[in-house]
mmCIF file of C-alpha atoms and ligand atoms in Angstrom:
data_model
loop_
_atom_site.group_PDB
_atom_site.id
_atom_site.type_symbol
_atom_site.label_atom_id
_atom_site.label_comp_id
_atom_site.label_asym_id
_atom_site.label_seq_id
_atom_site.Cartn_x
_atom_site.Cartn_y
_atom_site.Cartn_z
ATOM 1 C CA MET A 1 117.774 13.836 120.950
ATOM 2 C CA ASN A 2 120.873 13.640 118.868
ATOM 3 C CA ILE A 3 123.684 14.934 121.084
ATOM 4 C CA GLN A 4 127.012 15.651 119.419
ATOM 5 C CA HIS A 5 130.185 15.666 121.485
ATOM 6 C CA LYS A 6 133.231 17.923 121.233
ATOM 7 C CA THR A 7 132.133 20.269 118.489
ATOM 8 C CA SER A 8 134.442 23.081 117.418
ATOM 9 C CA LEU A 9 133.018 26.488 118.308
ATOM 10 C CA SER A 10 135.391 28.208 115.897
ATOM 11 C CA ALA A 11 133.452 26.563 113.066
ATOM 12 C CA LEU A 12 130.125 27.713 114.514
ATOM 13 C CA THR A 13 131.050 31.363 115.042
ATOM 14 C CA THR A 14 132.006 33.756 112.256
ATOM 15 C CA MET A 15 135.087 35.139 114.065
ATOM 16 C CA GLY A 16 136.515 31.633 113.670
ATOM 17 C CA LEU A 17 138.088 31.421 117.128
ATOM 18 C CA GLY A 18 137.584 29.395 120.280
ATOM 19 C CA GLY A 19 137.684 25.851 121.648
ATOM 20 C CA ASP A 20 135.119 23.056 121.694
ATOM 21 C CA ALA A 21 131.595 22.796 123.005
ATOM 22 C CA ALA A 22 131.444 19.690 125.212
ATOM 23 C CA GLN A 23 128.003 18.823 123.834
ATOM 24 C CA LEU A 24 125.720 20.206 121.152
ATOM 25 C CA VAL A 25 122.154 19.606 120.070
ATOM 26 C CA GLU A 26 120.206 20.997 117.135
ATOM 27 C CA VAL A 27 116.608 21.976 117.926
ATOM 28 C CA TYR A 28 113.871 22.112 115.297
ATOM 29 C CA SER A 29 110.751 22.839 117.353
ATOM 30 C CA PRO A 30 109.696 24.462 120.630
ATOM 31 C CA ASP A 31 109.330 20.992 122.127
ATOM 32 C CA ASP A 32 112.930 20.160 121.133
ATOM 33 C CA VAL A 33 113.941 23.258 123.103
ATOM 34 C CA ARG A 34 112.075 22.015 126.178
ATOM 35 C CA GLN A 35 113.726 18.614 125.887
ATOM 36 C CA ALA A 36 117.195 20.112 125.383
ATOM 37 C CA VAL A 37 116.851 22.169 128.566
ATOM 38 C CA ALA A 38 115.581 19.120 130.476
ATOM 39 C CA TYR A 39 118.598 17.135 129.211
ATOM 40 C CA ALA A 40 120.999 19.877 130.276
ATOM 41 C CA ARG A 41 119.439 20.012 133.733
ATOM 42 C CA GLN A 42 119.535 16.259 134.097
ATOM 43 C CA HIS A 43 123.245 16.238 133.243
ATOM 44 C CA LYS A 44 123.973 19.377 135.258
ATOM 45 C CA LEU A 45 125.231 21.218 132.190
ATOM 46 C CA PRO A 46 125.002 24.939 131.551
ATOM 47 C CA TRP A 47 123.514 25.704 128.139
ATOM 48 C CA TYR A 48 123.970 28.383 125.543
ATOM 49 C CA VAL A 49 121.752 29.056 122.552
ATOM 50 C CA LEU A 50 123.488 29.759 119.270
ATOM 51 C CA GLY A 51 121.985 30.887 115.966
ATOM 52 C CA GLY A 52 124.260 31.846 113.064
ATOM 53 C CA GLY A 53 127.192 32.634 115.385
ATOM 54 C CA SER A 54 127.734 35.998 113.714
ATOM 55 C CA ASN A 55 127.469 38.017 116.913
ATOM 56 C CA THR A 56 129.043 35.564 119.362
ATOM 57 C CA LEU A 57 132.669 35.055 120.336
ATOM 58 C CA ALA A 58 133.943 31.763 121.714
ATOM 59 C CA ARG A 59 136.827 31.593 124.168
ATOM 60 C CA ASP A 60 139.826 29.276 123.925
ATOM 61 C CA ASP A 61 138.728 26.903 126.677
ATOM 62 C CA GLY A 62 135.451 26.382 124.837
ATOM 63 C CA PHE A 63 132.192 25.690 126.577
ATOM 64 C CA ASP A 64 131.839 22.927 129.131
ATOM 65 C CA GLY A 65 128.120 22.615 128.594
ATOM 66 C CA LEU A 66 125.397 22.092 126.012
ATOM 67 C CA VAL A 67 125.188 24.329 122.976
ATOM 68 C CA ILE A 68 121.627 24.490 121.697
ATOM 69 C CA LEU A 69 121.754 25.260 117.983
ATOM 70 C CA ASN A 70 118.475 26.922 117.097
ATOM 71 C CA LYS A 71 117.168 25.637 113.755
ATOM 72 C CA ILE A 72 113.427 26.130 114.304
ATOM 73 C CA PRO A 73 111.964 26.717 110.803
ATOM 74 C CA GLY A 74 108.857 28.399 109.417
ATOM 75 C CA ILE A 75 107.797 31.656 107.780
ATOM 76 C CA ASN A 76 104.025 32.104 108.069
ATOM 77 C CA VAL A 77 101.684 34.985 107.331
ATOM 78 C CA ILE A 78 99.294 35.108 110.272
ATOM 79 C CA ASP A 79 97.392 38.285 109.409
ATOM 80 C CA GLN A 80 96.956 40.476 106.368
ATOM 81 C CA THR A 81 95.108 43.755 105.937
ATOM 82 C CA LYS A 82 95.349 46.489 103.306
ATOM 83 C CA GLN A 83 97.955 48.266 105.412
ATOM 84 C CA TYR A 84 99.832 45.486 107.163
ATOM 85 C CA THR A 85 101.069 41.931 106.831
ATOM 86 C CA THR A 86 102.062 40.073 109.972
ATOM 87 C CA PHE A 87 104.530 37.169 109.908
ATOM 88 C CA THR A 88 105.468 34.628 112.519
ATOM 89 C CA VAL A 89 108.959 33.349 111.807
ATOM 90 C CA GLY A 90 110.821 30.432 113.373
ATOM 91 C CA ALA A 91 113.914 31.494 115.313
ATOM 92 C CA GLY A 92 116.193 29.332 113.173
ATOM 93 C CA GLU A 93 115.308 30.922 109.830
ATOM 94 C CA LEU A 94 118.059 32.998 108.239
ATOM 95 C CA TRP A 95 117.340 36.660 108.825
ATOM 96 C CA ASP A 96 118.157 37.857 105.336
ATOM 97 C CA ALA A 97 116.102 35.120 103.667
ATOM 98 C CA PHE A 98 113.117 36.459 105.599
ATOM 99 C CA VAL A 99 113.897 40.077 104.669
ATOM 100 C CA ALA A 100 114.071 39.003 101.018
ATOM 101 C CA GLN A 101 110.575 37.503 101.246
ATOM 102 C CA THR A 102 109.093 40.677 102.726
ATOM 103 C CA VAL A 103 110.756 42.759 100.007
ATOM 104 C CA ASP A 104 109.381 40.380 97.347
ATOM 105 C CA ARG A 105 105.925 41.258 98.696
ATOM 106 C CA ASN A 106 106.729 44.965 98.582
ATOM 107 C CA LEU A 107 106.423 45.309 102.346
ATOM 108 C CA SER A 108 108.331 47.979 104.224
ATOM 109 C CA GLY A 109 109.833 47.952 107.711
ATOM 110 C CA ILE A 110 112.968 45.832 107.623
ATOM 111 C CA GLU A 111 114.341 46.415 104.102
ATOM 112 C CA CYS A 112 117.212 48.494 105.531
ATOM 113 C CA LEU A 113 118.153 45.495 107.672
ATOM 114 C CA SER A 114 119.061 43.628 104.477
ATOM 115 C CA ALA A 115 122.185 41.470 104.352
ATOM 116 C CA ILE A 116 122.627 41.262 108.114
ATOM 117 C CA PRO A 117 124.006 37.787 108.806
ATOM 118 C CA GLY A 118 122.510 35.490 111.425
ATOM 119 C CA THR A 119 119.122 34.103 112.347
ATOM 120 C CA VAL A 120 115.689 35.545 113.063
ATOM 121 C CA GLY A 121 115.885 34.389 116.694
ATOM 122 C CA ALA A 122 119.043 36.431 117.227
ATOM 123 C CA ALA A 123 117.557 39.626 115.786
ATOM 124 C CA PRO A 124 115.606 40.710 118.909
ATOM 125 C CA VAL A 125 118.441 39.746 121.277
ATOM 126 C CA GLN A 126 120.655 42.634 120.193
ATOM 127 C CA ASN A 127 117.832 44.574 118.534
ATOM 128 C CA ILE A 128 119.608 44.607 115.180
ATOM 129 C CA GLY A 129 119.641 47.987 113.527
ATOM 130 C CA ALA A 130 121.050 49.607 110.425
ATOM 131 C CA TYR A 131 120.449 52.546 108.094
ATOM 132 C CA GLY A 132 117.732 54.087 110.217
ATOM 133 C CA GLN A 133 115.713 50.968 111.026
ATOM 134 C CA GLU A 134 115.647 48.760 114.113
ATOM 135 C CA VAL A 135 113.979 45.376 114.300
ATOM 136 C CA ALA A 136 112.212 46.502 117.496
ATOM 137 C CA SER A 137 109.964 48.767 115.397
ATOM 138 C CA ALA A 138 108.629 45.793 113.444
ATOM 139 C CA ILE A 139 108.284 43.280 116.276
ATOM 140 C CA ALA A 140 104.797 42.640 117.661
ATOM 141 C CA TYR A 141 105.840 39.884 120.079
ATOM 142 C CA VAL A 142 108.438 37.213 120.728
ATOM 143 C CA ASP A 143 107.641 33.613 121.645
ATOM 144 C CA ALA A 144 110.111 31.907 123.926
ATOM 145 C CA TYR A 145 110.704 29.056 126.313
ATOM 146 C CA ASP A 146 111.066 30.500 129.806
ATOM 147 C CA THR A 147 113.711 28.332 131.458
ATOM 148 C CA LYS A 148 112.998 29.887 134.843
ATOM 149 C CA ASN A 149 109.416 28.615 135.019
ATOM 150 C CA ASP A 150 109.614 25.862 132.396
ATOM 151 C CA THR A 151 106.785 27.320 130.364
ATOM 152 C CA PHE A 152 106.303 28.757 126.920
ATOM 153 C CA VAL A 153 105.704 32.491 127.071
ATOM 154 C CA ARG A 154 104.827 35.336 124.730
ATOM 155 C CA LEU A 155 106.595 38.623 125.364
ATOM 156 C CA GLN A 156 104.876 41.620 123.851
ATOM 157 C CA ASN A 157 107.114 44.268 122.298
ATOM 158 C CA ALA A 158 107.131 46.487 125.413
ATOM 159 C CA GLU A 159 108.108 43.525 127.595
ATOM 160 C CA CYS A 160 111.234 42.936 125.497
ATOM 161 C CA GLU A 161 112.781 46.179 126.857
ATOM 162 C CA PHE A 162 114.328 47.131 123.536
ATOM 163 C CA SER A 163 116.887 49.900 123.310
ATOM 164 C CA TYR A 164 119.966 50.573 121.164
ATOM 165 C CA ARG A 165 121.555 47.156 120.504
ATOM 166 C CA HIS A 166 119.926 45.874 123.652
ATOM 167 C CA SER A 167 116.937 43.925 124.995
ATOM 168 C CA ILE A 168 115.810 41.919 127.990
ATOM 169 C CA PHE A 169 117.313 38.853 126.270
ATOM 170 C CA ARG A 170 120.871 40.098 126.650
ATOM 171 C CA GLY A 171 120.196 42.374 129.594
ATOM 172 C CA ARG A 172 118.247 41.888 132.794
ATOM 173 C CA GLU A 173 117.163 38.327 131.952
ATOM 174 C CA GLN A 174 120.134 37.101 129.942
ATOM 175 C CA GLY A 175 119.980 33.327 129.553
ATOM 176 C CA ARG A 176 116.426 32.989 130.810
ATOM 177 C CA TYR A 177 114.463 32.943 127.553
ATOM 178 C CA ILE A 178 115.089 30.744 124.538
ATOM 179 C CA ILE A 179 113.439 32.444 121.581
ATOM 180 C CA THR A 180 111.383 30.090 119.429
ATOM 181 C CA ALA A 181 109.615 32.521 117.062
ATOM 182 C CA VAL A 182 109.398 36.225 116.299
ATOM 183 C CA THR A 183 106.210 37.906 115.062
ATOM 184 C CA MET A 184 106.710 41.008 112.947
ATOM 185 C CA ARG A 185 104.295 43.445 111.354
ATOM 186 C CA LEU A 186 105.279 45.095 108.068
ATOM 187 C CA ARG A 187 103.660 47.922 106.181
ATOM 188 C CA ALA A 188 102.257 47.879 102.666
ATOM 189 C CA VAL A 189 103.380 51.436 101.929
ATOM 190 C CA LEU A 190 106.272 52.981 100.067
ATOM 191 C CA PRO A 191 109.233 53.665 102.370
ATOM 192 C CA GLN A 192 109.131 57.256 103.578
ATOM 193 C CA PRO A 193 112.046 59.702 103.613
ATOM 194 C CA PRO A 194 114.184 61.029 105.190
ATOM 195 C CA PHE A 195 116.591 58.155 104.614
ATOM 196 C CA TYR A 196 119.930 57.517 106.266
ATOM 197 C CA LYS A 197 122.666 59.706 104.786
ATOM 198 C CA ALA A 198 124.506 56.908 102.994
ATOM 199 C CA ILE A 199 121.224 55.816 101.405
ATOM 200 C CA GLU A 200 120.352 59.362 100.301
ATOM 201 C CA THR A 201 123.761 59.569 98.623
ATOM 202 C CA TYR A 202 123.233 56.225 96.864
ATOM 203 C CA LEU A 203 119.754 57.247 95.665
ATOM 204 C CA ARG A 204 121.049 60.556 94.346
ATOM 205 C CA GLU A 205 123.917 58.853 92.533
ATOM 206 C CA HIS A 206 121.466 56.399 90.966
ATOM 207 C CA SER A 207 118.867 59.080 90.185
ATOM 208 C CA ILE A 208 116.158 57.355 92.218
ATOM 209 C CA ALA A 209 113.484 59.746 93.476
ATOM 210 C CA ASN A 210 110.837 57.626 95.189
ATOM 211 C CA PRO A 211 112.608 54.392 96.072
ATOM 212 C CA SER A 212 110.694 51.139 96.176
ATOM 213 C CA VAL A 213 111.328 48.662 98.961
ATOM 214 C CA ARG A 214 113.492 46.645 96.573
ATOM 215 C CA GLN A 215 115.554 49.674 95.585
ATOM 216 C CA LEU A 216 116.233 50.349 99.257
ATOM 217 C CA ARG A 217 117.277 46.740 99.781
ATOM 218 C CA ASP A 218 119.605 47.001 96.773
ATOM 219 C CA ALA A 219 121.030 50.261 98.119
ATOM 220 C CA VAL A 220 121.736 48.740 101.539
ATOM 221 C CA ILE A 221 123.334 45.641 100.030
ATOM 222 C CA ALA A 222 125.612 47.812 97.881
ATOM 223 C CA ILE A 223 126.572 50.112 100.777
ATOM 224 C CA ARG A 224 127.242 47.195 103.117
ATOM 225 C CA ALA A 225 129.386 45.412 100.546
ATOM 226 C CA ASN A 226 131.691 48.440 100.585
ATOM 227 C CA LYS A 227 131.863 48.901 104.342
ATOM 228 C CA LEU A 228 131.486 45.472 105.880
ATOM 229 C CA PRO A 229 133.515 42.350 105.142
ATOM 230 C CA ASP A 230 131.465 39.241 104.303
ATOM 231 C CA PRO A 231 131.842 36.889 107.292
ATOM 232 C CA ARG A 232 131.710 33.883 104.961
ATOM 233 C CA ALA A 233 134.939 35.016 103.330
ATOM 234 C CA THR A 234 136.614 37.085 106.067
ATOM 235 C CA PRO A 235 136.147 36.113 109.720
ATOM 236 C CA ASN A 236 134.484 38.971 111.645
ATOM 237 C CA THR A 237 131.386 39.777 113.688
ATOM 238 C CA GLY A 238 130.262 43.037 112.057
ATOM 239 C CA SER A 239 130.533 46.028 114.358
ATOM 240 C CA PHE A 240 132.855 44.896 117.114
ATOM 241 C CA PHE A 241 132.019 47.813 119.402
ATOM 242 C CA LYS A 242 128.824 49.649 120.196
ATOM 243 C CA ASN A 243 128.661 53.305 119.330
ATOM 244 C CA ALA A 244 129.549 55.429 122.347
ATOM 245 C CA ILE A 245 126.814 57.184 124.282
ATOM 246 C CA VAL A 246 128.305 60.060 126.239
ATOM 247 C CA SER A 247 127.097 62.983 128.321
ATOM 248 C CA ARG A 248 126.720 66.387 126.671
ATOM 249 C CA GLU A 249 129.633 67.566 128.819
ATOM 250 C CA ILE A 250 131.996 64.970 127.328
ATOM 251 C CA TYR A 251 130.682 65.723 123.837
ATOM 252 C CA GLU A 252 131.347 69.458 124.333
ATOM 253 C CA ARG A 253 134.923 68.674 125.381
ATOM 254 C CA ILE A 254 135.470 66.611 122.203
ATOM 255 C CA VAL A 255 133.784 69.071 119.853
ATOM 256 C CA ALA A 256 136.096 71.836 121.102
ATOM 257 C CA ASP A 257 139.041 69.909 119.605
ATOM 258 C CA TYR A 258 137.154 68.268 116.705
ATOM 259 C CA PRO A 259 134.471 70.639 115.420
ATOM 260 C CA ASN A 260 133.384 68.075 112.810
ATOM 261 C CA VAL A 261 132.865 65.120 115.121
ATOM 262 C CA PRO A 262 129.916 63.070 113.768
ATOM 263 C CA HIS A 263 127.230 62.765 116.430
ATOM 264 C CA TYR A 264 123.529 62.150 117.050
ATOM 265 C CA ASP A 265 121.648 63.962 119.787
ATOM 266 C CA LEU A 266 119.589 61.537 121.843
ATOM 267 C CA PRO A 267 116.214 62.431 123.374
ATOM 268 C CA ASP A 268 117.575 62.055 126.923
ATOM 269 C CA GLY A 269 120.218 64.758 126.341
ATOM 270 C CA ASN A 270 123.116 62.357 125.865
ATOM 271 C CA VAL A 271 125.029 62.223 122.599
ATOM 272 C CA LYS A 272 125.911 59.203 120.479
ATOM 273 C CA ILE A 273 129.375 59.337 118.920
ATOM 274 C CA PRO A 274 130.336 56.723 116.296
ATOM 275 C CA THR A 275 133.013 54.480 117.763
ATOM 276 C CA GLY A 276 134.388 53.871 114.250
ATOM 277 C CA TRP A 277 135.270 57.567 114.196
ATOM 278 C CA LEU A 278 136.856 57.430 117.690
ATOM 279 C CA ILE A 279 139.006 54.450 116.650
ATOM 280 C CA GLU A 280 140.005 56.084 113.369
ATOM 281 C CA GLN A 281 140.938 59.340 115.115
ATOM 282 C CA SER A 282 143.005 57.286 117.552
ATOM 283 C CA GLY A 283 145.135 56.254 114.580
ATOM 284 C CA LEU A 284 144.132 52.603 114.547
ATOM 285 C CA LYS A 285 142.232 52.247 111.276
ATOM 286 C CA GLY A 286 143.924 49.486 109.279
ATOM 287 C CA ALA A 287 146.193 48.527 112.186
ATOM 288 C CA LEU A 288 147.176 44.884 112.673
ATOM 289 C CA TYR A 289 147.602 43.668 116.231
ATOM 290 C CA ARG A 290 148.202 39.991 117.066
ATOM 291 C CA GLY A 291 146.545 38.818 113.877
ATOM 292 C CA MET A 292 143.485 41.037 114.320
ATOM 293 C CA ARG A 293 143.018 43.822 111.768
ATOM 294 C CA VAL A 294 141.072 47.017 112.365
ATOM 295 C CA TYR A 295 139.224 46.920 109.030
ATOM 296 C CA ASP A 296 140.641 49.525 106.680
ATOM 297 C CA LYS A 297 137.234 50.546 105.270
ATOM 298 C CA ASN A 298 135.467 50.721 108.630
ATOM 299 C CA ALA A 299 137.302 51.007 111.938
ATOM 300 C CA LEU A 300 134.329 49.653 113.890
ATOM 301 C CA VAL A 301 134.971 46.181 112.487
ATOM 302 C CA LEU A 302 137.683 43.807 113.674
ATOM 303 C CA VAL A 303 138.763 41.154 111.207
ATOM 304 C CA ASN A 304 140.483 37.932 112.189
ATOM 305 C CA GLU A 305 143.293 37.799 109.678
ATOM 306 C CA SER A 306 145.660 35.400 111.401
ATOM 307 C CA ALA A 307 144.832 35.365 115.127
ATOM 308 C CA LYS A 308 145.670 32.029 116.719
ATOM 309 C CA SER A 309 143.401 32.277 119.695
ATOM 310 C CA TYR A 310 140.742 34.215 121.544
ATOM 311 C CA ASP A 311 143.630 35.538 123.664
ATOM 312 C CA ASP A 312 145.003 37.310 120.589
ATOM 313 C CA LEU A 313 141.601 38.882 120.014
ATOM 314 C CA ALA A 314 141.349 39.883 123.690
ATOM 315 C CA ALA A 315 144.792 41.546 123.536
ATOM 316 C CA ALA A 316 143.858 43.441 120.358
ATOM 317 C CA ARG A 317 140.557 44.519 121.921
ATOM 318 C CA GLN A 318 142.326 45.779 125.053
ATOM 319 C CA HIS A 319 144.838 47.689 122.961
ATOM 320 C CA ILE A 320 142.022 49.437 121.062
ATOM 321 C CA ILE A 321 139.998 50.168 124.210
ATOM 322 C CA ASN A 322 143.067 51.589 125.982
ATOM 323 C CA THR A 323 144.115 53.713 123.006
ATOM 324 C CA VAL A 324 140.638 55.254 122.649
ATOM 325 C CA GLN A 325 140.442 55.735 126.417
ATOM 326 C CA THR A 326 143.762 57.587 126.483
ATOM 327 C CA LYS A 327 142.854 59.762 123.516
ATOM 328 C CA PHE A 328 139.231 60.610 124.337
ATOM 329 C CA GLY A 329 138.570 59.492 127.927
ATOM 330 C CA ILE A 330 135.758 57.240 126.657
ATOM 331 C CA THR A 331 135.573 53.541 127.474
ATOM 332 C CA ILE A 332 134.154 51.825 124.400
ATOM 333 C CA GLN A 333 132.115 48.662 124.783
ATOM 334 C CA GLN A 334 132.165 45.398 122.883
ATOM 335 C CA GLU A 335 129.064 44.528 120.914
ATOM 336 C CA PRO A 336 129.170 40.709 120.382
ATOM 337 C CA LEU A 337 128.177 38.343 123.151
ATOM 338 C CA GLU A 338 130.514 35.637 124.438
ATOM 339 C CA ILE A 339 130.057 31.946 125.022
ATOM 340 C CA TYR A 340 132.117 30.593 127.907
ATOM 341 C CA THR A 341 131.772 28.285 130.841
ATOM 342 C CA LYS A 342 129.825 30.046 133.517
ATOM 343 C CA LYS A 343 126.305 29.432 134.619
ATOM 344 C CA LEU A 344 124.341 32.520 133.742
ATOM 345 C CA PHE A 345 121.856 32.323 136.587
HETATM 346 N N1 EPU B 401 133.174 56.599 110.779
HETATM 347 C C1 EPU B 401 134.483 57.021 110.731
HETATM 348 N N2 EPU B 401 135.446 56.072 110.585
HETATM 349 C C2 EPU B 401 135.178 54.747 110.446
HETATM 350 C C3 EPU B 401 133.835 54.318 110.520
HETATM 351 C C4 EPU B 401 132.836 55.267 110.673
HETATM 352 O O1 EPU B 401 134.785 58.196 110.835
HETATM 353 O O2 EPU B 401 136.120 53.975 110.281
HETATM 354 C C5 EPU B 401 132.112 57.604 110.880
HETATM 355 C C6 EPU B 401 131.362 57.744 109.550
HETATM 356 O O3 EPU B 401 131.990 58.639 108.705
HETATM 357 C C7 EPU B 401 130.017 58.228 109.986
HETATM 358 C C8 EPU B 401 129.844 57.598 111.356
HETATM 359 O O4 EPU B 401 131.116 57.187 111.791
HETATM 360 O O5 EPU B 401 130.012 59.621 110.149
HETATM 361 C C9 EPU B 401 128.865 56.439 111.347
HETATM 362 O O6 EPU B 401 129.321 55.413 110.473
HETATM 363 P P1 EPU B 401 128.303 54.402 109.750
HETATM 364 O O7 EPU B 401 127.182 55.145 109.188
HETATM 365 O O8 EPU B 401 129.121 53.534 108.861
HETATM 366 O O9 EPU B 401 127.698 53.525 110.893
HETATM 367 P P2 EPU B 401 128.250 53.001 112.284
HETATM 368 O O10 EPU B 401 127.741 53.887 113.362
HETATM 369 O O11 EPU B 401 129.727 52.801 112.211
HETATM 370 C C10 EPU B 401 126.184 51.480 112.711
HETATM 371 C C11 EPU B 401 125.896 50.059 113.111
HETATM 372 C C12 EPU B 401 126.074 49.114 111.926
HETATM 373 C C13 EPU B 401 125.142 49.554 110.804
HETATM 374 C C14 EPU B 401 125.491 51.011 110.444
HETATM 375 C C15 EPU B 401 124.590 51.588 109.400
HETATM 376 C C16 EPU B 401 126.454 49.892 115.458
HETATM 377 C C17 EPU B 401 127.371 49.307 116.481
HETATM 378 N N3 EPU B 401 126.762 49.632 114.194
HETATM 379 O O12 EPU B 401 127.556 51.564 112.384
HETATM 380 O O13 EPU B 401 125.680 47.814 112.363
HETATM 381 O O14 EPU B 401 125.266 48.735 109.678
HETATM 382 O O15 EPU B 401 125.358 51.847 111.621
HETATM 383 O O16 EPU B 401 123.365 51.927 109.970
HETATM 384 O O17 EPU B 401 125.504 50.569 115.818
HETATM 385 C C18 EPU B 401 126.540 45.784 113.304
HETATM 386 O O18 EPU B 401 125.923 46.043 114.318
HETATM 387 O O19 EPU B 401 127.224 44.731 113.202
HETATM 388 C C19 EPU B 401 126.512 46.713 112.192
HETATM 389 C C20 EPU B 401 127.234 46.529 111.107
#
């Protein structure tokens, strides 16, 4: 194994902040993963698995352990019928490169998840979602190394405990499983309306009646380019907060003052309110605080313009959380995960 020492985490995460990882290893196969974990155990190091670093924040004191950089390759069709094509994809493949391949084959299911940065292995962890699709709907199963029992396991979709921006991998069993491959089933049918509002608007403006999978991908790429800064050019981690899920009682209180509050009724009776809206209504859209900018086209995104440290980011985050809390009585929650020195289990 080729262990690298003292690697900058700011270069490995798209927010561009944070100290060094004491040690780092790139893994290219499930067996590399097993060996990396054995090495970490032998040297009494905590470990943390990183993909594209586009949904992970690093702290200033870095990580006094082993970063396992997941580079496991491979995009393979494992089953094909008239209706479906099933792919098994290595966790280290770039997510959008995989989406592009499915769109090339005219397959539907993840085309609205176009242009999301990061790797395939990271997609199930936070159950990536956008424009009416969630990766959970396409996933058949996830292969992983179970560090609790030192075995390779296959978790079927239901075992992954997917919910909004959440799964077993960042929830109940955070740190336990190292994802090696994701198997997804895509449909050989035209995408079916209704589409997400922003997509409907785009289709109308472009006079597209029955969009193909490629036209939907193009629509999403165009919409995203307007609303989300490209992490390769502007340090950020996409949505910095999760959308707020509140009780109907809290929603009723807000709607009394703001009759036009955007919201989605959830099946359990709770209501989802876009946090971008809450932040904008709190007067923070476009605000600069300790080098962190609340993005002027989308208040849900925090951009690192000139922050010097994770501490700057933490102060900006607290300021936003407190301001929204004071205005609406809602405590908003951060979306990205964090890498820091603490054994997870
Ligand atoms: N809104 C505002 N002000 C803002 C931003 C949004 O009022 O500054 C309002 C919009 O007008 C709209 C509502 O909030 O009524 C929802 O906005 P949008 O459709 O842009 O989506 P979002 O809820 O802000 C979520 C995902 C995005 C995903 C989009 C599109 C989360 C945390 N974020 O954002 O995902 O691309 O929907 O489906 O759920 C990500 O996770 O990194 C991400 C970019």
